[in-house]
mmCIF file with all atom_site columns, C-alpha atoms in Angstrom:
data_model
loop_
_atom_site.group_PDB
_atom_site.id
_atom_site.type_symbol
_atom_site.label_atom_id
_atom_site.label_alt_id
_atom_site.label_comp_id
_atom_site.label_asym_id
_atom_site.label_entity_id
_atom_site.label_seq_id
_atom_site.pdbx_PDB_ins_code
_atom_site.Cartn_x
_atom_site.Cartn_y
_atom_site.Cartn_z
_atom_site.occupancy
_atom_site.B_iso_or_equiv
_atom_site.pdbx_formal_charge
_atom_site.auth_seq_id
_atom_site.auth_comp_id
_atom_site.auth_asym_id
_atom_site.auth_atom_id
_atom_site.pdbx_PDB_model_num
ATOM 1  C CA . UNK J 1 1  ? 17.959 1.552   27.619 1.00 44.00 ? 1  UNK J CA 1
ATOM 2  C CA . UNK J 1 2  ? 17.003 -0.122  24.386 1.00 43.00 ? 2  UNK J CA 1
ATOM 3  C CA . UNK J 1 3  ? 15.643 1.406   21.161 1.00 46.00 ? 3  UNK J CA 1
ATOM 4  C CA . UNK J 1 4  ? 12.083 0.572   22.147 1.00 45.00 ? 4  UNK J CA 1
ATOM 5  C CA . UNK J 1 5  ? 12.150 2.531   25.362 1.00 45.00 ? 5  UNK J CA 1
ATOM 6  C CA . UNK J 1 6  ? 14.486 5.242   24.118 1.00 43.00 ? 6  UNK J CA 1
ATOM 7  C CA . UNK J 1 7  ? 12.197 6.086   21.208 1.00 41.00 ? 7  UNK J CA 1
ATOM 8  C CA . UNK J 1 8  ? 8.832  5.445   22.812 1.00 47.00 ? 8  UNK J CA 1
ATOM 9  C CA . UNK J 1 9  ? 8.361  9.043   23.925 1.00 50.00 ? 9  UNK J CA 1
ATOM 10 C CA . UNK J 1 10 ? 9.381  12.135  21.979 1.00 48.00 ? 10 UNK J CA 1
ATOM 11 C CA . UNK J 1 11 ? 11.947 14.353  23.691 1.00 53.00 ? 11 UNK J CA 1
ATOM 12 C CA . UNK J 1 12 ? 11.928 18.127  23.627 1.00 54.00 ? 12 UNK J CA 1
ATOM 13 C CA . UNK J 1 13 ? 11.520 19.472  20.108 1.00 53.00 ? 13 UNK J CA 1
ATOM 14 C CA . UNK J 1 14 ? 11.046 15.970  18.663 1.00 50.00 ? 14 UNK J CA 1
ATOM 15 C CA . UNK J 1 15 ? 7.927  14.576  17.098 1.00 54.00 ? 15 UNK J CA 1
ATOM 16 C CA . UNK J 1 16 ? 6.833  11.020  17.446 1.00 53.00 ? 16 UNK J CA 1
ATOM 17 C CA . UNK J 1 17 ? 7.497  10.508  13.761 1.00 57.00 ? 17 UNK J CA 1
ATOM 18 C CA . UNK J 1 18 ? 11.000 11.809  13.993 1.00 62.00 ? 18 UNK J CA 1
ATOM 19 C CA . UNK J 1 19 ? 11.697 9.494   16.912 1.00 62.00 ? 19 UNK J CA 1
ATOM 20 C CA . UNK J 1 20 ? 10.159 6.496   15.124 1.00 65.00 ? 20 UNK J CA 1
ATOM 21 C CA . UNK J 1 21 ? 12.283 7.250   12.091 1.00 66.00 ? 21 UNK J CA 1
ATOM 22 C CA . UNK J 1 22 ? 15.341 7.317   14.232 1.00 65.00 ? 22 UNK J CA 1
ATOM 23 C CA . UNK J 1 23 ? 14.474 4.037   15.805 1.00 67.00 ? 23 UNK J CA 1
ATOM 24 C CA . UNK J 1 24 ? 13.849 2.436   12.327 1.00 68.00 ? 24 UNK J CA 1
ATOM 25 C CA . UNK J 1 25 ? 17.333 3.579   11.365 1.00 67.00 ? 25 UNK J CA 1
ATOM 26 C CA . UNK J 1 26 ? 18.916 2.138   14.378 1.00 72.00 ? 26 UNK J CA 1
ATOM 27 C CA . UNK J 1 27 ? 17.144 -1.171  13.957 1.00 71.00 ? 27 UNK J CA 1
ATOM 28 C CA . UNK J 1 28 ? 17.683 -1.425  10.146 1.00 69.00 ? 28 UNK J CA 1
ATOM 29 C CA . UNK J 1 29 ? 20.206 -3.856  8.714  1.00 76.00 ? 29 UNK J CA 1
ATOM 30 C CA . UNK J 1 30 ? 23.724 -2.467  8.169  1.00 78.00 ? 30 UNK J CA 1
ATOM 31 C CA . UNK J 1 31 ? 24.309 -0.989  4.731  1.00 76.00 ? 31 UNK J CA 1
ATOM 32 C CA . UNK J 1 32 ? 27.586 -2.553  3.844  1.00 81.00 ? 32 UNK J CA 1
ATOM 33 C CA . UNK J 1 33 ? 27.780 -1.342  0.230  1.00 86.00 ? 33 UNK J CA 1
ATOM 34 C CA . UNK J 1 34 ? 30.667 1.098   -0.455 1.00 90.00 ? 34 UNK J CA 1
ATOM 35 C CA . UNK J 1 35 ? 29.906 4.832   -0.701 1.00 90.00 ? 35 UNK J CA 1
ATOM 36 C CA . UNK J 1 36 ? 30.919 5.520   -4.278 1.00 94.00 ? 36 UNK J CA 1
ATOM 37 C CA . UNK J 1 37 ? 31.955 8.637   -6.098 1.00 96.00 ? 37 UNK J CA 1
ATOM 38 C CA . UNK J 1 38 ? 28.577 8.592   -7.807 1.00 96.00 ? 38 UNK J CA 1
ATOM 39 C CA . UNK J 1 39 ? 26.910 8.534   -4.366 1.00 95.00 ? 39 UNK J CA 1
ATOM 40 C CA . UNK J 1 40 ? 29.118 11.533  -3.249 1.00 95.00 ? 40 UNK J CA 1
ATOM 41 C CA . UNK J 1 41 ? 28.099 13.439  -6.394 1.00 96.00 ? 41 UNK J CA 1
ATOM 42 C CA . UNK J 1 42 ? 24.365 12.791  -5.838 1.00 96.00 ? 42 UNK J CA 1
ATOM 43 C CA . UNK J 1 43 ? 24.672 13.988  -2.245 1.00 95.00 ? 43 UNK J CA 1
ATOM 44 C CA . UNK J 1 44 ? 26.506 17.172  -3.346 1.00 96.00 ? 44 UNK J CA 1
ATOM 45 C CA . UNK J 1 45 ? 23.858 17.856  -6.010 1.00 96.00 ? 45 UNK J CA 1
ATOM 46 C CA . UNK J 1 46 ? 21.103 17.334  -3.377 1.00 94.00 ? 46 UNK J CA 1
ATOM 47 C CA . UNK J 1 47 ? 22.877 19.734  -0.931 1.00 94.00 ? 47 UNK J CA 1
ATOM 48 C CA . UNK J 1 48 ? 23.247 22.301  -3.683 1.00 96.00 ? 48 UNK J CA 1
ATOM 49 C CA . UNK J 1 49 ? 19.531 21.989  -4.619 1.00 93.00 ? 49 UNK J CA 1
ATOM 50 C CA . UNK J 1 50 ? 18.551 22.496  -0.956 1.00 93.00 ? 50 UNK J CA 1
ATOM 51 C CA . UNK J 1 51 ? 20.623 25.770  -0.863 1.00 95.00 ? 51 UNK J CA 1
ATOM 52 C CA . UNK J 1 52 ? 18.397 27.171  -3.587 1.00 95.00 ? 52 UNK J CA 1
ATOM 53 C CA . UNK J 1 53 ? 14.989 25.545  -2.770 1.00 94.00 ? 53 UNK J CA 1
ATOM 54 C CA . UNK J 1 54 ? 12.786 24.678  0.133  1.00 92.00 ? 54 UNK J CA 1
ATOM 55 C CA . UNK J 1 55 ? 12.461 21.008  1.015  1.00 91.00 ? 55 UNK J CA 1
ATOM 56 C CA . UNK J 1 56 ? 9.381  19.415  -0.510 1.00 91.00 ? 56 UNK J CA 1
ATOM 57 C CA . UNK J 1 57 ? 6.895  18.293  2.195  1.00 93.00 ? 57 UNK J CA 1
ATOM 58 C CA . UNK J 1 58 ? 6.138  14.572  2.214  1.00 92.00 ? 58 UNK J CA 1
ATOM 59 C CA . UNK J 1 59 ? 2.415  15.343  1.922  1.00 94.00 ? 59 UNK J CA 1
ATOM 60 C CA . UNK J 1 60 ? 2.963  17.083  -1.406 1.00 94.00 ? 60 UNK J CA 1
ATOM 61 C CA . UNK J 1 61 ? 4.841  14.052  -2.839 1.00 93.00 ? 61 UNK J CA 1
ATOM 62 C CA . UNK J 1 62 ? 2.210  11.691  -1.640 1.00 93.00 ? 62 UNK J CA 1
ATOM 63 C CA . UNK J 1 63 ? -0.502 13.830  -3.164 1.00 94.00 ? 63 UNK J CA 1
ATOM 64 C CA . UNK J 1 64 ? 1.240  13.442  -6.556 1.00 94.00 ? 64 UNK J CA 1
ATOM 65 C CA . UNK J 1 65 ? 0.437  9.748   -6.226 1.00 94.00 ? 65 UNK J CA 1
ATOM 66 C CA . UNK J 1 66 ? -3.081 10.228  -5.020 1.00 95.00 ? 66 UNK J CA 1
ATOM 67 C CA . UNK J 1 67 ? -2.049 9.327   -1.429 1.00 94.00 ? 67 UNK J CA 1
ATOM 68 C CA . UNK J 1 68 ? -2.449 10.874  2.032  1.00 95.00 ? 68 UNK J CA 1
ATOM 69 C CA . UNK J 1 69 ? -0.341 10.762  5.119  1.00 94.00 ? 69 UNK J CA 1
ATOM 70 C CA . UNK J 1 70 ? -2.901 8.293   6.506  1.00 94.00 ? 70 UNK J CA 1
ATOM 71 C CA . UNK J 1 71 ? -2.359 6.056   3.502  1.00 93.00 ? 71 UNK J CA 1
ATOM 72 C CA . UNK J 1 72 ? 1.449  6.299   4.102  1.00 92.00 ? 72 UNK J CA 1
ATOM 73 C CA . UNK J 1 73 ? 1.067  5.305   7.743  1.00 92.00 ? 73 UNK J CA 1
ATOM 74 C CA . UNK J 1 74 ? -1.183 2.425   6.796  1.00 92.00 ? 74 UNK J CA 1
ATOM 75 C CA . UNK J 1 75 ? 1.294  1.193   4.177  1.00 89.00 ? 75 UNK J CA 1
ATOM 76 C CA . UNK J 1 76 ? 4.157  1.314   6.754  1.00 88.00 ? 76 UNK J CA 1
ATOM 77 C CA . UNK J 1 77 ? 2.147  -1.029  8.986  1.00 88.00 ? 77 UNK J CA 1
ATOM 78 C CA . UNK J 1 78 ? 1.290  -3.468  6.236  1.00 86.00 ? 78 UNK J CA 1
ATOM 79 C CA . UNK J 1 79 ? 3.700  -6.387  5.741  1.00 81.00 ? 79 UNK J CA 1
ATOM 80 C CA . UNK J 1 80 ? 5.229  -6.860  2.356  1.00 75.00 ? 80 UNK J CA 1
ATOM 81 C CA . UNK J 1 81 ? 3.975  -9.974  0.526  1.00 74.00 ? 81 UNK J CA 1
ATOM 82 C CA . UNK J 1 82 ? 7.239  -11.835 1.256  1.00 71.00 ? 82 UNK J CA 1
ATOM 83 C CA . UNK J 1 83 ? 6.809  -10.923 4.979  1.00 67.00 ? 83 UNK J CA 1
ATOM 84 C CA . UNK J 1 84 ? 3.214  -12.302 5.302  1.00 63.00 ? 84 UNK J CA 1
ATOM 85 C CA . UNK J 1 85 ? 3.842  -15.644 3.562  1.00 65.00 ? 85 UNK J CA 1
ATOM 86 C CA . UNK J 1 86 ? 1.604  -14.792 0.557  1.00 62.00 ? 86 UNK J CA 1
ATOM 87 C CA . UNK J 1 87 ? 4.483  -14.171 -1.863 1.00 55.00 ? 87 UNK J CA 1
ATOM 88 C CA . UNK J 1 88 ? 3.396  -12.066 -4.837 1.00 53.00 ? 88 UNK J CA 1
ATOM 89 C CA . UNK J 1 89 ? -0.308 -13.225 -4.735 1.00 52.00 ? 89 UNK J CA 1
ATOM 90 C CA . UNK J 1 90 ? -2.825 -10.526 -5.351 1.00 49.00 ? 90 UNK J CA 1
#
């Protein structure tokens, strides 16, 4: 079973978005940068923050930038300039 078929249908308790995110992580290039002490500290700080606070929904963060979930989904499907052969042309 490949990632395309494994993540094409959500399993029990899984949303399509969650499954698509997992598939993206599996298909993403390997991050070969070392995990530094600064990285560990940042993760520890984030974990400590989450013990005292509720996670911030993506929709709230997008709204801060005047965007909606639909905008986010559209951007995810839009190739970056270097991927569509247009470079940085506007």
